[in-house]
Amino acid sequence: MKILNYGSLNIDHVYTMPAFVKAGETLSAKDCQLHTGGKGLNQSVALARAGAQVFHGGKIGSDGLGLKRFLEDAGADCRFVRVDPDEPTGHAIIQVVDSGENCILIYGGTNKRITEDEIDETLSFFEAGDMLLLQNEISNVNYLIRRAHEKGMTVALNPSPITDELLAYEELDLLDWMIVNRGEAEAFAGIESEDPDEVIDALQAKYSRASIVMTLGKRGSMCVSHGNKYYSRTYDYGRRVDTTGAGDTFTGYFLAGLSKGMPISACMDIASRASGISVTIAGAANSIPSAEAVLKAVPIELKEGE
Ligand code: RIB
């Protein structure tokens, strides 16, 4: 199965902060680094490192050629990454604090200049049974869902970041897979609940066609698919340095597993392991481990139990 991931490519400006900046406040950063990122790019890197056959669709400016090289080196096919010399590449301003948590501001740039004609041209290379993966950092997400569904492709959406525009798309009813975090699940389902089962059940009731994976941070993840429920734990590999890209790592590893015919529980488990490793390394795309590294790494509690 070929996977087309049509998604953002960003230059990440990452600031190590003593605390998140509040309204009206000025704070001095302890460190500043440029990293390769974008939810789309990160997920393609994770898919490729997990061993999937991934094609990345997207758009960069002339300042983003290094992002394309990074993706190619990771093993993604970049023939559908177009260059628009008149627009800057998308970027993100990311604050990271000591706990490893982040807050992110994105500027779309070329990510928001993807046209219907480019989408049609790209999709013509794919066929029924192939998969389309999307996030919500590019233009024409609803068009992509509709056209890929019409072709018989499996359509998966990681709806980050959530916007009112996205929530209103009728095309969401066509999704085959939704990969959401707890906050996104509640926004889609229109409920707030302490009980994650209640949240995922409400989401399933609303989008009955889709299989749904919901990540729960330190509480692991859960999935509903064709009437069955699956649960997975998290893995601890050491100090959490930077959580940026952890969700992207999970999504890429999970879908790579599916594309290789792995059972859902095994896909969730390897995705949890890969994202657990990614938070111990600073940065987004560069923190995504190879499949070999995931297999070799031993979680802390297992080491202690030896
Ligand atoms: O999910 C993390 C990513 O979100 C960052 O790499 C940043 O570019 C934003 O897209």
PDB file of C-alpha atoms and ligand atoms in Angstrom:
ATOM      1  CA  MET A   1       0.000   0.000   0.000  1.00  0.00           C
ATOM      2  CA  LYS A   2       1.306   3.449  -0.930  1.00  0.00           C
ATOM      3  CA  ILE A   3       0.732   6.229   1.602  1.00  0.00           C
ATOM      4  CA  LEU A   4       0.369   9.819   0.441  1.00  0.00           C
ATOM      5  CA  ASN A   5       0.863  12.235   3.317  1.00  0.00           C
ATOM      6  CA  TYR A   6      -0.264  15.669   2.091  1.00  0.00           C
ATOM      7  CA  GLY A   7       0.916  18.017   4.803  1.00  0.00           C
ATOM      8  CA  SER A   8       2.851  20.961   6.128  1.00  0.00           C
ATOM      9  CA  LEU A   9       6.608  21.489   6.077  1.00  0.00           C
ATOM     10  CA  ASN A  10       7.816  24.063   8.611  1.00  0.00           C
ATOM     11  CA  ILE A  11      11.043  25.627   9.743  1.00  0.00           C
ATOM     12  CA  ASP A  12      10.789  25.403  13.543  1.00  0.00           C
ATOM     13  CA  HIS A  13      12.301  28.238  15.597  1.00  0.00           C
ATOM     14  CA  VAL A  14      12.619  26.613  19.000  1.00  0.00           C
ATOM     15  CA  TYR A  15      13.187  28.711  22.142  1.00  0.00           C
ATOM     16  CA  THR A  16      14.109  27.115  25.475  1.00  0.00           C
ATOM     17  CA  MET A  17      12.227  29.218  28.010  1.00  0.00           C
ATOM     18  CA  PRO A  18      12.215  29.579  31.827  1.00  0.00           C
ATOM     19  CA  ALA A  19       8.369  29.713  31.504  1.00  0.00           C
ATOM     20  CA  PHE A  20       5.805  30.326  28.749  1.00  0.00           C
ATOM     21  CA  VAL A  21       5.510  34.022  27.878  1.00  0.00           C
ATOM     22  CA  LYS A  22       2.244  35.543  29.146  1.00  0.00           C
ATOM     23  CA  ALA A  23       0.299  38.449  27.617  1.00  0.00           C
ATOM     24  CA  GLY A  24       2.127  41.724  28.197  1.00  0.00           C
ATOM     25  CA  GLU A  25       5.305  39.992  29.406  1.00  0.00           C
ATOM     26  CA  THR A  26       8.838  39.941  27.952  1.00  0.00           C
ATOM     27  CA  LEU A  27      11.053  36.962  28.763  1.00  0.00           C
ATOM     28  CA  SER A  28      14.564  36.129  27.660  1.00  0.00           C
ATOM     29  CA  ALA A  29      15.089  32.685  26.056  1.00  0.00           C
ATOM     30  CA  LYS A  30      17.851  30.441  27.440  1.00  0.00           C
ATOM     31  CA  ASP A  31      18.575  28.979  24.012  1.00  0.00           C
ATOM     32  CA  CYS A  32      17.361  29.192  20.418  1.00  0.00           C
ATOM     33  CA  GLN A  33      17.648  26.561  17.684  1.00  0.00           C
ATOM     34  CA  LEU A  34      16.340  25.986  14.169  1.00  0.00           C
ATOM     35  CA  HIS A  35      14.786  22.560  13.592  1.00  0.00           C
ATOM     36  CA  THR A  36      13.038  20.688  10.799  1.00  0.00           C
ATOM     37  CA  GLY A  37       9.312  20.401  11.472  1.00  0.00           C
ATOM     38  CA  GLY A  38       5.709  20.745  10.405  1.00  0.00           C
ATOM     39  CA  LYS A  39       3.130  18.166  11.404  1.00  0.00           C
ATOM     40  CA  GLY A  40       3.065  16.862   7.842  1.00  0.00           C
ATOM     41  CA  LEU A  41       6.815  16.519   7.487  1.00  0.00           C
ATOM     42  CA  ASN A  42       7.179  14.965  10.953  1.00  0.00           C
ATOM     43  CA  GLN A  43       4.539  12.349  10.189  1.00  0.00           C
ATOM     44  CA  SER A  44       6.174  11.482   6.856  1.00  0.00           C
ATOM     45  CA  VAL A  45       9.510  11.056   8.631  1.00  0.00           C
ATOM     46  CA  ALA A  46       7.860   8.762  11.196  1.00  0.00           C
ATOM     47  CA  LEU A  47       6.131   6.755   8.457  1.00  0.00           C
ATOM     48  CA  ALA A  48       9.378   6.346   6.532  1.00  0.00           C
ATOM     49  CA  ARG A  49      11.469   5.488   9.602  1.00  0.00           C
ATOM     50  CA  ALA A  50       8.835   2.924  10.566  1.00  0.00           C
ATOM     51  CA  GLY A  51       9.238   1.289   7.156  1.00  0.00           C
ATOM     52  CA  ALA A  52       6.159   2.487   5.229  1.00  0.00           C
ATOM     53  CA  GLN A  53       6.178   3.456   1.546  1.00  0.00           C
ATOM     54  CA  VAL A  54       5.437   7.160   1.928  1.00  0.00           C
ATOM     55  CA  PHE A  55       5.040   9.947  -0.616  1.00  0.00           C
ATOM     56  CA  HIS A  56       4.943  13.477   0.759  1.00  0.00           C
ATOM     57  CA  GLY A  57       2.703  16.088  -0.891  1.00  0.00           C
ATOM     58  CA  GLY A  58       3.236  19.718   0.026  1.00  0.00           C
ATOM     59  CA  LYS A  59       4.754  23.066  -0.848  1.00  0.00           C
ATOM     60  CA  ILE A  60       7.840  24.994   0.233  1.00  0.00           C
ATOM     61  CA  GLY A  61       9.430  28.304  -0.728  1.00  0.00           C
ATOM     62  CA  SER A  62      13.004  28.644  -1.956  1.00  0.00           C
ATOM     63  CA  ASP A  63      14.023  28.988   1.714  1.00  0.00           C
ATOM     64  CA  GLY A  64      12.715  25.477   2.476  1.00  0.00           C
ATOM     65  CA  LEU A  65      14.835  23.253   0.252  1.00  0.00           C
ATOM     66  CA  GLY A  66      16.611  21.860   3.323  1.00  0.00           C
ATOM     67  CA  LEU A  67      13.269  20.487   4.580  1.00  0.00           C
ATOM     68  CA  LYS A  68      12.814  18.533   1.362  1.00  0.00           C
ATOM     69  CA  ARG A  69      16.358  17.146   1.614  1.00  0.00           C
ATOM     70  CA  PHE A  70      15.688  16.079   5.217  1.00  0.00           C
ATOM     71  CA  LEU A  71      12.534  14.238   4.130  1.00  0.00           C
ATOM     72  CA  GLU A  72      14.315  12.522   1.247  1.00  0.00           C
ATOM     73  CA  ASP A  73      17.148  11.439   3.543  1.00  0.00           C
ATOM     74  CA  ALA A  74      14.558   9.945   5.898  1.00  0.00           C
ATOM     75  CA  GLY A  75      13.253   7.820   3.024  1.00  0.00           C
ATOM     76  CA  ALA A  76      10.138   9.702   1.866  1.00  0.00           C
ATOM     77  CA  ASP A  77       9.434  10.171  -1.848  1.00  0.00           C
ATOM     78  CA  CYS A  78       9.265  13.945  -2.425  1.00  0.00           C
ATOM     79  CA  ARG A  79       8.239  14.142  -6.084  1.00  0.00           C
ATOM     80  CA  PHE A  80       4.989  15.855  -4.977  1.00  0.00           C
ATOM     81  CA  VAL A  81       6.697  18.541  -2.869  1.00  0.00           C
ATOM     82  CA  ARG A  82       6.360  21.670  -5.015  1.00  0.00           C
ATOM     83  CA  VAL A  83       8.394  24.873  -4.742  1.00  0.00           C
ATOM     84  CA  ASP A  84       6.793  28.334  -4.853  1.00  0.00           C
ATOM     85  CA  PRO A  85       9.596  30.905  -5.142  1.00  0.00           C
ATOM     86  CA  ASP A  86       7.234  33.814  -4.402  1.00  0.00           C
ATOM     87  CA  GLU A  87       6.167  32.796  -0.899  1.00  0.00           C
ATOM     88  CA  PRO A  88       8.081  31.938   2.283  1.00  0.00           C
ATOM     89  CA  THR A  89       8.046  28.384   3.623  1.00  0.00           C
ATOM     90  CA  GLY A  90       5.786  27.821   6.623  1.00  0.00           C
ATOM     91  CA  HIS A  91       7.356  28.266  10.015  1.00  0.00           C
ATOM     92  CA  ALA A  92       6.656  27.704  13.677  1.00  0.00           C
ATOM     93  CA  ILE A  93       7.693  29.612  16.796  1.00  0.00           C
ATOM     94  CA  ILE A  94       7.963  27.035  19.578  1.00  0.00           C
ATOM     95  CA  GLN A  95       8.541  27.694  23.269  1.00  0.00           C
ATOM     96  CA  VAL A  96       9.790  24.704  25.269  1.00  0.00           C
ATOM     97  CA  VAL A  97       9.966  24.743  29.086  1.00  0.00           C
ATOM     98  CA  ASP A  98      11.854  22.504  31.534  1.00  0.00           C
ATOM     99  CA  SER A  99       9.021  19.958  31.817  1.00  0.00           C
ATOM    100  CA  GLY A 100       9.342  19.329  28.065  1.00  0.00           C
ATOM    101  CA  GLU A 101       5.925  20.901  27.343  1.00  0.00           C
ATOM    102  CA  ASN A 102       5.620  23.338  24.480  1.00  0.00           C
ATOM    103  CA  CYS A 103       3.394  25.992  22.983  1.00  0.00           C
ATOM    104  CA  ILE A 104       3.433  26.577  19.254  1.00  0.00           C
ATOM    105  CA  LEU A 105       2.568  29.458  16.916  1.00  0.00           C
ATOM    106  CA  ILE A 106       2.472  28.593  13.211  1.00  0.00           C
ATOM    107  CA  TYR A 107       2.598  30.742  10.093  1.00  0.00           C
ATOM    108  CA  GLY A 108       1.275  28.826   7.079  1.00  0.00           C
ATOM    109  CA  GLY A 109       3.291  30.424   4.234  1.00  0.00           C
ATOM    110  CA  THR A 110       3.459  28.022   1.271  1.00  0.00           C
ATOM    111  CA  ASN A 111       1.512  25.378   3.239  1.00  0.00           C
ATOM    112  CA  LYS A 112      -1.574  27.513   2.636  1.00  0.00           C
ATOM    113  CA  ARG A 113      -1.006  27.827  -1.141  1.00  0.00           C
ATOM    114  CA  ILE A 114      -1.863  24.257  -2.133  1.00  0.00           C
ATOM    115  CA  THR A 115      -4.360  24.331  -5.009  1.00  0.00           C
ATOM    116  CA  GLU A 116      -7.074  21.970  -6.228  1.00  0.00           C
ATOM    117  CA  ASP A 117      -5.201  21.466  -9.531  1.00  0.00           C
ATOM    118  CA  GLU A 118      -2.055  20.366  -7.689  1.00  0.00           C
ATOM    119  CA  ILE A 119      -4.130  18.004  -5.573  1.00  0.00           C
ATOM    120  CA  ASP A 120      -5.789  16.431  -8.630  1.00  0.00           C
ATOM    121  CA  GLU A 121      -2.429  16.012 -10.346  1.00  0.00           C
ATOM    122  CA  THR A 122      -0.930  14.389  -7.240  1.00  0.00           C
ATOM    123  CA  LEU A 123      -3.877  12.093  -6.544  1.00  0.00           C
ATOM    124  CA  SER A 124      -3.794  10.791 -10.138  1.00  0.00           C
ATOM    125  CA  PHE A 125      -0.682   8.790  -9.130  1.00  0.00           C
ATOM    126  CA  PHE A 126      -2.617   6.892  -6.419  1.00  0.00           C
ATOM    127  CA  GLU A 127      -5.350   4.304  -6.588  1.00  0.00           C
ATOM    128  CA  ALA A 128      -8.047   2.534  -4.592  1.00  0.00           C
ATOM    129  CA  GLY A 129      -6.560   0.844  -1.538  1.00  0.00           C
ATOM    130  CA  ASP A 130      -3.779   3.417  -1.101  1.00  0.00           C
ATOM    131  CA  MET A 131      -3.922   5.680   1.944  1.00  0.00           C
ATOM    132  CA  LEU A 132      -4.119   9.467   2.252  1.00  0.00           C
ATOM    133  CA  LEU A 133      -2.975  11.014   5.525  1.00  0.00           C
ATOM    134  CA  LEU A 134      -3.793  14.630   6.410  1.00  0.00           C
ATOM    135  CA  GLN A 135      -3.354  17.104   9.221  1.00  0.00           C
ATOM    136  CA  ASN A 136      -4.844  20.606   9.393  1.00  0.00           C
ATOM    137  CA  GLU A 137      -1.925  22.880   8.515  1.00  0.00           C
ATOM    138  CA  ILE A 138      -2.468  23.144   4.729  1.00  0.00           C
ATOM    139  CA  SER A 139      -5.126  24.600   2.431  1.00  0.00           C
ATOM    140  CA  ASN A 140      -7.902  22.521   0.830  1.00  0.00           C
ATOM    141  CA  VAL A 141      -8.038  19.729   3.420  1.00  0.00           C
ATOM    142  CA  ASN A 142     -11.762  19.175   2.725  1.00  0.00           C
ATOM    143  CA  TYR A 143     -11.130  18.904  -1.046  1.00  0.00           C
ATOM    144  CA  LEU A 144      -8.381  16.351  -0.426  1.00  0.00           C
ATOM    145  CA  ILE A 145     -10.656  14.222   1.761  1.00  0.00           C
ATOM    146  CA  ARG A 146     -13.453  14.263  -0.827  1.00  0.00           C
ATOM    147  CA  ARG A 147     -11.303  13.507  -3.882  1.00  0.00           C
ATOM    148  CA  ALA A 148      -9.324  10.723  -2.177  1.00  0.00           C
ATOM    149  CA  HIS A 149     -12.534   9.136  -0.882  1.00  0.00           C
ATOM    150  CA  GLU A 150     -14.021   9.229  -4.393  1.00  0.00           C
ATOM    151  CA  LYS A 151     -10.951   7.340  -5.643  1.00  0.00           C
ATOM    152  CA  GLY A 152     -11.440   4.616  -3.017  1.00  0.00           C
ATOM    153  CA  MET A 153      -8.400   5.570  -0.967  1.00  0.00           C
ATOM    154  CA  THR A 154      -8.368   5.037   2.790  1.00  0.00           C
ATOM    155  CA  VAL A 155      -8.434   8.519   4.337  1.00  0.00           C
ATOM    156  CA  ALA A 156      -6.850   9.223   7.729  1.00  0.00           C
ATOM    157  CA  LEU A 157      -6.942  12.597   9.472  1.00  0.00           C
ATOM    158  CA  ASN A 158      -4.911  13.848  12.403  1.00  0.00           C
ATOM    159  CA  PRO A 159      -6.969  17.032  12.928  1.00  0.00           C
ATOM    160  CA  SER A 160      -4.277  19.251  14.413  1.00  0.00           C
ATOM    161  CA  PRO A 161      -4.616  22.112  14.955  1.00  0.00           C
ATOM    162  CA  ILE A 162      -8.393  22.156  15.441  1.00  0.00           C
ATOM    163  CA  THR A 163     -10.172  25.127  13.885  1.00  0.00           C
ATOM    164  CA  ASP A 164     -13.839  26.091  13.559  1.00  0.00           C
ATOM    165  CA  GLU A 165     -13.455  25.775   9.781  1.00  0.00           C
ATOM    166  CA  LEU A 166     -12.279  22.163  10.139  1.00  0.00           C
ATOM    167  CA  LEU A 167     -15.051  21.251  12.584  1.00  0.00           C
ATOM    168  CA  ALA A 168     -17.610  22.430  10.010  1.00  0.00           C
ATOM    169  CA  TYR A 169     -16.375  20.260   7.096  1.00  0.00           C
ATOM    170  CA  GLU A 170     -19.072  17.858   5.859  1.00  0.00           C
ATOM    171  CA  GLU A 171     -16.233  15.707   4.460  1.00  0.00           C
ATOM    172  CA  LEU A 172     -15.345  14.545   7.988  1.00  0.00           C
ATOM    173  CA  ASP A 173     -18.128  11.971   7.587  1.00  0.00           C
ATOM    174  CA  LEU A 174     -16.016  10.321   4.852  1.00  0.00           C
ATOM    175  CA  LEU A 175     -12.983   9.617   7.055  1.00  0.00           C
ATOM    176  CA  ASP A 176     -11.774   6.055   7.586  1.00  0.00           C
ATOM    177  CA  TRP A 177      -9.378   6.901  10.429  1.00  0.00           C
ATOM    178  CA  MET A 178      -9.224   9.758  12.922  1.00  0.00           C
ATOM    179  CA  ILE A 179      -6.165  10.075  15.169  1.00  0.00           C
ATOM    180  CA  VAL A 180      -6.929  12.601  17.882  1.00  0.00           C
ATOM    181  CA  ASN A 181      -5.688  13.669  21.278  1.00  0.00           C
ATOM    182  CA  ARG A 182      -8.095  13.979  24.194  1.00  0.00           C
ATOM    183  CA  GLY A 183      -8.779  17.716  23.666  1.00  0.00           C
ATOM    184  CA  GLU A 184      -9.422  17.256  19.960  1.00  0.00           C
ATOM    185  CA  ALA A 185     -11.726  14.305  20.644  1.00  0.00           C
ATOM    186  CA  GLU A 186     -13.810  16.374  23.065  1.00  0.00           C
ATOM    187  CA  ALA A 187     -14.007  19.271  20.587  1.00  0.00           C
ATOM    188  CA  PHE A 188     -15.195  16.945  17.808  1.00  0.00           C
ATOM    189  CA  ALA A 189     -17.603  15.008  20.006  1.00  0.00           C
ATOM    190  CA  GLY A 190     -18.936  18.210  21.594  1.00  0.00           C
ATOM    191  CA  ILE A 191     -18.638  16.822  25.138  1.00  0.00           C
ATOM    192  CA  GLU A 192     -16.325  17.133  28.128  1.00  0.00           C
ATOM    193  CA  SER A 193     -15.915  14.109  30.353  1.00  0.00           C
ATOM    194  CA  GLU A 194     -13.499  12.676  32.909  1.00  0.00           C
ATOM    195  CA  ASP A 195     -14.095   9.267  31.339  1.00  0.00           C
ATOM    196  CA  PRO A 196     -12.095   8.693  28.124  1.00  0.00           C
ATOM    197  CA  ASP A 197     -14.374   5.802  27.143  1.00  0.00           C
ATOM    198  CA  GLU A 198     -17.325   8.187  27.175  1.00  0.00           C
ATOM    199  CA  VAL A 199     -15.415  10.635  24.947  1.00  0.00           C
ATOM    200  CA  ILE A 200     -14.376   8.053  22.360  1.00  0.00           C
ATOM    201  CA  ASP A 201     -17.858   6.490  22.350  1.00  0.00           C
ATOM    202  CA  ALA A 202     -19.423   9.907  21.689  1.00  0.00           C
ATOM    203  CA  LEU A 203     -16.954  10.517  18.868  1.00  0.00           C
ATOM    204  CA  GLN A 204     -17.687   7.119  17.353  1.00  0.00           C
ATOM    205  CA  ALA A 205     -21.425   7.816  17.534  1.00  0.00           C
ATOM    206  CA  LYS A 206     -20.865  11.038  15.586  1.00  0.00           C
ATOM    207  CA  TYR A 207     -18.461   9.612  12.978  1.00  0.00           C
ATOM    208  CA  SER A 208     -19.728   6.056  12.686  1.00  0.00           C
ATOM    209  CA  ARG A 209     -17.732   5.246   9.532  1.00  0.00           C
ATOM    210  CA  ALA A 210     -14.348   6.058  11.084  1.00  0.00           C
ATOM    211  CA  SER A 211     -12.034   4.000  13.221  1.00  0.00           C
ATOM    212  CA  ILE A 212     -10.707   6.290  15.943  1.00  0.00           C
ATOM    213  CA  VAL A 213      -7.443   6.392  17.869  1.00  0.00           C
ATOM    214  CA  MET A 214      -7.352   8.733  20.881  1.00  0.00           C
ATOM    215  CA  THR A 215      -4.040   9.499  22.594  1.00  0.00           C
ATOM    216  CA  LEU A 216      -4.201  10.242  26.317  1.00  0.00           C
ATOM    217  CA  GLY A 217      -0.728  11.558  27.171  1.00  0.00           C
ATOM    218  CA  LYS A 218       0.772   9.652  30.096  1.00  0.00           C
ATOM    219  CA  ARG A 219      -2.377   7.486  30.263  1.00  0.00           C
ATOM    220  CA  GLY A 220      -1.621   5.803  26.933  1.00  0.00           C
ATOM    221  CA  SER A 221      -4.058   5.543  24.058  1.00  0.00           C
ATOM    222  CA  MET A 222      -7.282   3.843  23.068  1.00  0.00           C
ATOM    223  CA  CYS A 223      -8.882   2.871  19.775  1.00  0.00           C
ATOM    224  CA  VAL A 224     -12.332   1.920  18.523  1.00  0.00           C
ATOM    225  CA  SER A 225     -12.532   0.108  15.220  1.00  0.00           C
ATOM    226  CA  HIS A 226     -15.445  -1.853  13.760  1.00  0.00           C
ATOM    227  CA  GLY A 227     -17.060  -2.377  17.156  1.00  0.00           C
ATOM    228  CA  ASN A 228     -13.879  -3.436  18.964  1.00  0.00           C
ATOM    229  CA  LYS A 229     -11.932  -1.479  21.573  1.00  0.00           C
ATOM    230  CA  TYR A 230      -8.182  -1.531  22.132  1.00  0.00           C
ATOM    231  CA  TYR A 231      -6.049   0.042  24.876  1.00  0.00           C
ATOM    232  CA  SER A 232      -2.323   0.747  25.048  1.00  0.00           C
ATOM    233  CA  ARG A 233       0.049   1.961  27.754  1.00  0.00           C
ATOM    234  CA  THR A 234       2.892   4.489  27.473  1.00  0.00           C
ATOM    235  CA  TYR A 235       6.608   3.764  27.817  1.00  0.00           C
ATOM    236  CA  ASP A 236       9.160   5.789  29.795  1.00  0.00           C
ATOM    237  CA  TYR A 237      12.659   6.035  28.346  1.00  0.00           C
ATOM    238  CA  GLY A 238      14.043   8.800  30.586  1.00  0.00           C
ATOM    239  CA  ARG A 239      13.734  12.536  31.148  1.00  0.00           C
ATOM    240  CA  ARG A 240      11.142  14.298  28.967  1.00  0.00           C
ATOM    241  CA  VAL A 241      13.138  17.027  27.235  1.00  0.00           C
ATOM    242  CA  ASP A 242      10.767  18.137  24.465  1.00  0.00           C
ATOM    243  CA  THR A 243       7.323  16.794  23.590  1.00  0.00           C
ATOM    244  CA  THR A 244       7.267  18.529  20.176  1.00  0.00           C
ATOM    245  CA  GLY A 245       6.508  15.943  17.493  1.00  0.00           C
ATOM    246  CA  ALA A 246       5.553  13.154  19.921  1.00  0.00           C
ATOM    247  CA  GLY A 247       1.998  12.994  18.537  1.00  0.00           C
ATOM    248  CA  ASP A 248       3.368  13.018  14.990  1.00  0.00           C
ATOM    249  CA  THR A 249       5.688  10.129  15.843  1.00  0.00           C
ATOM    250  CA  PHE A 250       2.725   8.189  17.244  1.00  0.00           C
ATOM    251  CA  THR A 251       0.590   8.845  14.143  1.00  0.00           C
ATOM    252  CA  GLY A 252       3.325   7.873  11.669  1.00  0.00           C
ATOM    253  CA  TYR A 253       4.291   4.687  13.492  1.00  0.00           C
ATOM    254  CA  PHE A 254       0.663   3.668  14.002  1.00  0.00           C
ATOM    255  CA  LEU A 255      -0.302   4.077  10.340  1.00  0.00           C
ATOM    256  CA  ALA A 256       2.933   2.487   9.106  1.00  0.00           C
ATOM    257  CA  GLY A 257       1.991  -0.556  11.180  1.00  0.00           C
ATOM    258  CA  LEU A 258      -1.480  -0.650   9.639  1.00  0.00           C
ATOM    259  CA  SER A 259      -0.044  -0.341   6.114  1.00  0.00           C
ATOM    260  CA  LYS A 260       2.103  -3.401   6.826  1.00  0.00           C
ATOM    261  CA  GLY A 261      -0.912  -5.419   8.028  1.00  0.00           C
ATOM    262  CA  MET A 262       0.005  -5.411  11.731  1.00  0.00           C
ATOM    263  CA  PRO A 263      -2.836  -5.944  14.241  1.00  0.00           C
ATOM    264  CA  ILE A 264      -4.192  -2.729  15.783  1.00  0.00           C
ATOM    265  CA  SER A 265      -2.853  -3.533  19.290  1.00  0.00           C
ATOM    266  CA  ALA A 266       0.649  -4.025  17.903  1.00  0.00           C
ATOM    267  CA  CYS A 267       0.398  -0.748  15.927  1.00  0.00           C
ATOM    268  CA  MET A 268      -0.586   1.093  19.125  1.00  0.00           C
ATOM    269  CA  ASP A 269       2.221  -0.509  21.096  1.00  0.00           C
ATOM    270  CA  ILE A 270       5.015   0.346  18.664  1.00  0.00           C
ATOM    271  CA  ALA A 271       3.593   3.871  18.232  1.00  0.00           C
ATOM    272  CA  SER A 272       3.670   4.344  22.037  1.00  0.00           C
ATOM    273  CA  ARG A 273       7.246   3.131  22.203  1.00  0.00           C
ATOM    274  CA  ALA A 274       8.408   5.395  19.352  1.00  0.00           C
ATOM    275  CA  SER A 275       6.720   8.502  20.779  1.00  0.00           C
ATOM    276  CA  GLY A 276       8.094   7.653  24.255  1.00  0.00           C
ATOM    277  CA  ILE A 277      11.609   7.771  22.826  1.00  0.00           C
ATOM    278  CA  SER A 278      10.969  10.966  20.832  1.00  0.00           C
ATOM    279  CA  VAL A 279      10.230  13.056  23.959  1.00  0.00           C
ATOM    280  CA  THR A 280      13.703  12.343  25.347  1.00  0.00           C
ATOM    281  CA  ILE A 281      15.303  14.207  22.402  1.00  0.00           C
ATOM    282  CA  ALA A 282      15.011  17.938  21.569  1.00  0.00           C
ATOM    283  CA  GLY A 283      13.359  18.966  18.294  1.00  0.00           C
ATOM    284  CA  ALA A 284      10.586  17.562  16.120  1.00  0.00           C
ATOM    285  CA  ALA A 285      11.564  15.530  13.030  1.00  0.00           C
ATOM    286  CA  ASN A 286      15.072  14.862  14.310  1.00  0.00           C
ATOM    287  CA  SER A 287      13.683  13.297  17.516  1.00  0.00           C
ATOM    288  CA  ILE A 288      11.782  10.565  15.647  1.00  0.00           C
ATOM    289  CA  PRO A 289      13.556   7.232  16.180  1.00  0.00           C
ATOM    290  CA  SER A 290      14.305   4.614  13.537  1.00  0.00           C
ATOM    291  CA  ALA A 291      12.471   1.282  13.728  1.00  0.00           C
ATOM    292  CA  GLU A 292      15.753  -0.318  14.775  1.00  0.00           C
ATOM    293  CA  ALA A 293      16.165   2.152  17.654  1.00  0.00           C
ATOM    294  CA  VAL A 294      12.600   1.448  18.801  1.00  0.00           C
ATOM    295  CA  LEU A 295      13.238  -2.289  18.856  1.00  0.00           C
ATOM    296  CA  LYS A 296      16.510  -1.901  20.763  1.00  0.00           C
ATOM    297  CA  ALA A 297      15.419   0.675  23.382  1.00  0.00           C
ATOM    298  CA  VAL A 298      14.509  -0.677  26.824  1.00  0.00           C
ATOM    299  CA  PRO A 299      11.976   1.317  28.843  1.00  0.00           C
ATOM    300  CA  ILE A 300      13.145   2.473  32.293  1.00  0.00           C
ATOM    301  CA  GLU A 301      10.810   0.372  34.409  1.00  0.00           C
ATOM    302  CA  LEU A 302      11.921  -2.767  32.578  1.00  0.00           C
ATOM    303  CA  LYS A 303      15.592  -1.876  33.169  1.00  0.00           C
ATOM    304  CA  GLU A 304      14.831  -1.368  36.881  1.00  0.00           C
ATOM    305  CA  GLY A 305      13.021  -4.706  37.061  1.00  0.00           C
ATOM    306  CA  GLU A 306      15.988  -6.636  35.638  1.00  0.00           C
TER     307      GLU A 306
HETATM  308  O1  RIB B   1       3.555  18.707  15.879  1.00  0.00           O
HETATM  309  C1  RIB B   1       4.713  19.496  15.996  1.00  0.00           C
HETATM  310  C2  RIB B   1       4.807  20.446  14.828  1.00  0.00           C
HETATM  311  O2  RIB B   1       3.728  21.350  14.891  1.00  0.00           O
HETATM  312  C3  RIB B   1       6.047  21.310  14.814  1.00  0.00           C
HETATM  313  O3  RIB B   1       7.125  20.700  14.157  1.00  0.00           O
HETATM  314  C4  RIB B   1       5.570  22.597  14.178  1.00  0.00           C
HETATM  315  O4  RIB B   1       6.146  22.879  12.952  1.00  0.00           O
HETATM  316  C5  RIB B   1       4.053  22.466  14.069  1.00  0.00           C
HETATM  317  O5  RIB B   1       3.625  22.171  12.808  1.00  0.00           O
END
